[in-house]
PDB file of C-alpha atoms in Angstrom:
ATOM      1  CA  MET A  92      -2.970 130.255  -4.596  1.00  0.00           C
ATOM      2  CA  SER A  93      -3.983 133.706  -3.486  1.00  0.00           C
ATOM      3  CA  LEU A  94      -4.235 132.529   0.120  1.00  0.00           C
ATOM      4  CA  ILE A  95      -0.628 131.385   0.083  1.00  0.00           C
ATOM      5  CA  SER A  96       0.612 134.659  -1.337  1.00  0.00           C
ATOM      6  CA  GLN A  97      -1.435 136.606   1.220  1.00  0.00           C
ATOM      7  CA  ALA A  98       0.025 134.546   4.103  1.00  0.00           C
ATOM      8  CA  HIS A  99       3.528 134.996   2.736  1.00  0.00           C
ATOM      9  CA  ALA A 100       3.006 138.748   2.429  1.00  0.00           C
ATOM     10  CA  ALA A 101       1.674 138.902   6.015  1.00  0.00           C
ATOM     11  CA  ALA A 102       4.725 137.012   7.316  1.00  0.00           C
ATOM     12  CA  GLU A 103       7.098 139.408   5.574  1.00  0.00           C
ATOM     13  CA  GLY A 104       5.505 142.370   7.313  1.00  0.00           C
ATOM     14  CA  ALA A 105       5.701 140.772  10.807  1.00  0.00           C
ATOM     15  CA  PRO A 106       8.322 142.077  13.243  1.00  0.00           C
ATOM     16  CA  GLN A 107      11.480 139.944  13.604  1.00  0.00           C
ATOM     17  CA  GLY A 108      11.779 140.022  17.430  1.00  0.00           C
ATOM     18  CA  GLY A 109      11.240 136.256  17.774  1.00  0.00           C
ATOM     19  CA  SER A 110      14.916 135.351  17.552  1.00  0.00           C
ATOM     20  CA  MET A 111      15.797 137.447  20.602  1.00  0.00           C
ATOM     21  CA  GLN A 112      13.068 135.745  22.609  1.00  0.00           C
ATOM     22  CA  LEU A 113      14.473 132.378  21.526  1.00  0.00           C
ATOM     23  CA  PHE A 114      17.920 133.250  22.883  1.00  0.00           C
ATOM     24  CA  ILE A 115      16.413 134.488  26.152  1.00  0.00           C
ATOM     25  CA  MET A 116      14.467 131.224  26.558  1.00  0.00           C
ATOM     26  CA  LEU A 117      17.546 129.116  25.782  1.00  0.00           C
ATOM     27  CA  GLY A 118      19.540 131.093  28.343  1.00  0.00           C
ATOM     28  CA  LEU A 119      16.785 130.638  30.918  1.00  0.00           C
ATOM     29  CA  PHE A 120      16.718 126.882  30.301  1.00  0.00           C
ATOM     30  CA  ALA A 121      20.514 126.736  30.676  1.00  0.00           C
ATOM     31  CA  VAL A 122      20.320 128.509  34.049  1.00  0.00           C
ATOM     32  CA  ILE A 123      17.539 126.209  35.248  1.00  0.00           C
ATOM     33  CA  PHE A 124      19.477 123.143  34.080  1.00  0.00           C
ATOM     34  CA  TYR A 125      22.598 124.320  35.934  1.00  0.00           C
ATOM     35  CA  PHE A 126      20.905 125.061  39.259  1.00  0.00           C
ATOM     36  CA  MET A 127      18.450 122.159  39.331  1.00  0.00           C
ATOM     37  CA  ILE A 128      20.426 119.315  37.758  1.00  0.00           C
ATOM     38  CA  TYR A 129      24.160 119.879  37.316  1.00  0.00           C
ATOM     39  CA  ARG A 130      25.060 121.719  40.532  1.00  0.00           C
ATOM     40  CA  PRO A 131      23.328 119.317  42.999  1.00  0.00           C
ATOM     41  CA  GLN A 132      24.789 116.290  41.194  1.00  0.00           C
ATOM     42  CA  ALA A 133      28.299 117.770  41.270  1.00  0.00           C
ATOM     43  CA  LYS A 134      27.896 118.417  45.012  1.00  0.00           C
ATOM     44  CA  ARG A 135      26.839 114.799  45.625  1.00  0.00           C
ATOM     45  CA  VAL A 136      29.836 113.507  43.670  1.00  0.00           C
ATOM     46  CA  LYS A 137      32.194 115.765  45.626  1.00  0.00           C
ATOM     47  CA  ASP A 138      30.702 114.657  48.966  1.00  0.00           C
ATOM     48  CA  HIS A 139      31.019 110.970  47.987  1.00  0.00           C
ATOM     49  CA  LYS A 140      34.674 111.413  46.985  1.00  0.00           C
ATOM     50  CA  THR A 141      35.343 113.101  50.337  1.00  0.00           C
ATOM     51  CA  LEU A 142      33.593 110.200  52.097  1.00  0.00           C
ATOM     52  CA  MET A 143      35.680 107.595  50.234  1.00  0.00           C
ATOM     53  CA  SER A 144      38.962 109.324  50.989  1.00  0.00           C
ATOM     54  CA  SER A 145      38.142 109.733  54.687  1.00  0.00           C
ATOM     55  CA  MET A 146      37.384 106.049  55.350  1.00  0.00           C
ATOM     56  CA  GLY A 147      39.863 104.178  57.487  1.00  0.00           C
ATOM     57  CA  LYS A 148      40.343 101.001  59.441  1.00  0.00           C
ATOM     58  CA  GLY A 149      37.839 100.668  62.276  1.00  0.00           C
ATOM     59  CA  ASP A 150      35.110 102.823  60.718  1.00  0.00           C
ATOM     60  CA  GLU A 151      31.608 101.400  60.646  1.00  0.00           C
ATOM     61  CA  VAL A 152      30.041 101.705  57.200  1.00  0.00           C
ATOM     62  CA  MET A 153      26.857 100.916  55.319  1.00  0.00           C
ATOM     63  CA  THR A 154      26.993  99.739  51.693  1.00  0.00           C
ATOM     64  CA  ASN A 155      24.565 100.494  48.866  1.00  0.00           C
ATOM     65  CA  GLY A 156      23.209  96.971  49.311  1.00  0.00           C
ATOM     66  CA  GLY A 157      22.375  97.607  52.976  1.00  0.00           C
ATOM     67  CA  LEU A 158      25.229  95.667  54.585  1.00  0.00           C
ATOM     68  CA  VAL A 159      26.561  97.184  57.812  1.00  0.00           C
ATOM     69  CA  GLY A 160      30.060  96.324  58.947  1.00  0.00           C
ATOM     70  CA  LYS A 161      33.385  97.497  60.302  1.00  0.00           C
ATOM     71  CA  ILE A 162      36.343  98.139  58.010  1.00  0.00           C
ATOM     72  CA  THR A 163      39.181  95.743  58.842  1.00  0.00           C
ATOM     73  CA  LYS A 164      41.501  96.404  55.904  1.00  0.00           C
ATOM     74  CA  VAL A 165      41.900  99.206  53.353  1.00  0.00           C
ATOM     75  CA  ALA A 166      43.817  98.531  50.129  1.00  0.00           C
ATOM     76  CA  GLU A 167      44.915 101.935  48.829  1.00  0.00           C
ATOM     77  CA  ASP A 168      46.264 100.752  45.467  1.00  0.00           C
ATOM     78  CA  ASN A 169      43.058  99.252  44.026  1.00  0.00           C
ATOM     79  CA  ASP A 170      40.286 100.933  46.056  1.00  0.00           C
ATOM     80  CA  TYR A 171      39.001  97.810  47.780  1.00  0.00           C
ATOM     81  CA  ILE A 172      38.117  97.449  51.448  1.00  0.00           C
ATOM     82  CA  VAL A 173      37.416  94.439  53.651  1.00  0.00           C
ATOM     83  CA  ILE A 174      34.365  94.727  55.897  1.00  0.00           C
ATOM     84  CA  ALA A 175      33.696  92.490  58.893  1.00  0.00           C
ATOM     85  CA  LEU A 176      29.952  91.898  59.060  1.00  0.00           C
ATOM     86  CA  ASN A 177      30.267  89.937  62.316  1.00  0.00           C
ATOM     87  CA  ASP A 178      33.012  88.046  64.148  1.00  0.00           C
ATOM     88  CA  THR A 179      33.329  85.334  61.482  1.00  0.00           C
ATOM     89  CA  THR A 180      32.183  86.894  58.189  1.00  0.00           C
ATOM     90  CA  GLU A 181      34.246  89.286  56.101  1.00  0.00           C
ATOM     91  CA  VAL A 182      33.362  90.758  52.708  1.00  0.00           C
ATOM     92  CA  THR A 183      35.616  92.500  50.196  1.00  0.00           C
ATOM     93  CA  ILE A 184      33.985  95.364  48.298  1.00  0.00           C
ATOM     94  CA  LYS A 185      34.973  98.422  46.272  1.00  0.00           C
ATOM     95  CA  LYS A 186      35.096 101.706  48.153  1.00  0.00           C
ATOM     96  CA  ASP A 187      32.629 103.146  45.649  1.00  0.00           C
ATOM     97  CA  PHE A 188      29.826 100.995  47.059  1.00  0.00           C
ATOM     98  CA  VAL A 189      29.972 102.511  50.542  1.00  0.00           C
ATOM     99  CA  SER A 190      27.011 104.832  50.948  1.00  0.00           C
ATOM    100  CA  ALA A 191      27.624 106.127  54.488  1.00  0.00           C
ATOM    101  CA  VAL A 192      30.103 106.083  57.350  1.00  0.00           C
ATOM    102  CA  LEU A 193      28.124 105.383  60.511  1.00  0.00           C
ATOM    103  CA  PRO A 194      28.822 106.696  64.012  1.00  0.00           C
ATOM    104  CA  LYS A 195      30.930 104.483  66.274  1.00  0.00           C
ATOM    105  CA  GLY A 196      28.860 101.893  68.153  1.00  0.00           C
ATOM    106  CA  THR A 197      26.116 101.618  65.541  1.00  0.00           C
ATOM    107  CA  MET A 198      26.753  97.894  65.017  1.00  0.00           C
ATOM    108  CA  LYS A 199      26.415  97.197  68.739  1.00  0.00           C
ATOM    109  CA  SER A 200      23.063  98.967  68.864  1.00  0.00           C
ATOM    110  CA  LEU A 201      21.629  96.899  65.997  1.00  0.00           C
TER     111      LEU A 201
END
């Protein structure tokens, strides 16, 4: 019992600067979270939206699944595009699944 009262008395005499250090650490973690996680992700989302809005008929694109084709039709109302993989095969996909717009002539070089 005397050990508990001695520990309690020692804690009462300790300085109370710990709460300020806690707020500084939380602020530091918030800054790290912003610069290492949130900001790069927001930039990627913005770049992808710019990519989706800039796509047009005749652009050569690559999908998330690795398909490479030329856009033959763009439906503006429901965000779907038709991609010609070769002369006879066409695929309809959502614009969201396009990962990159390739330079002209990429399909010929493959």
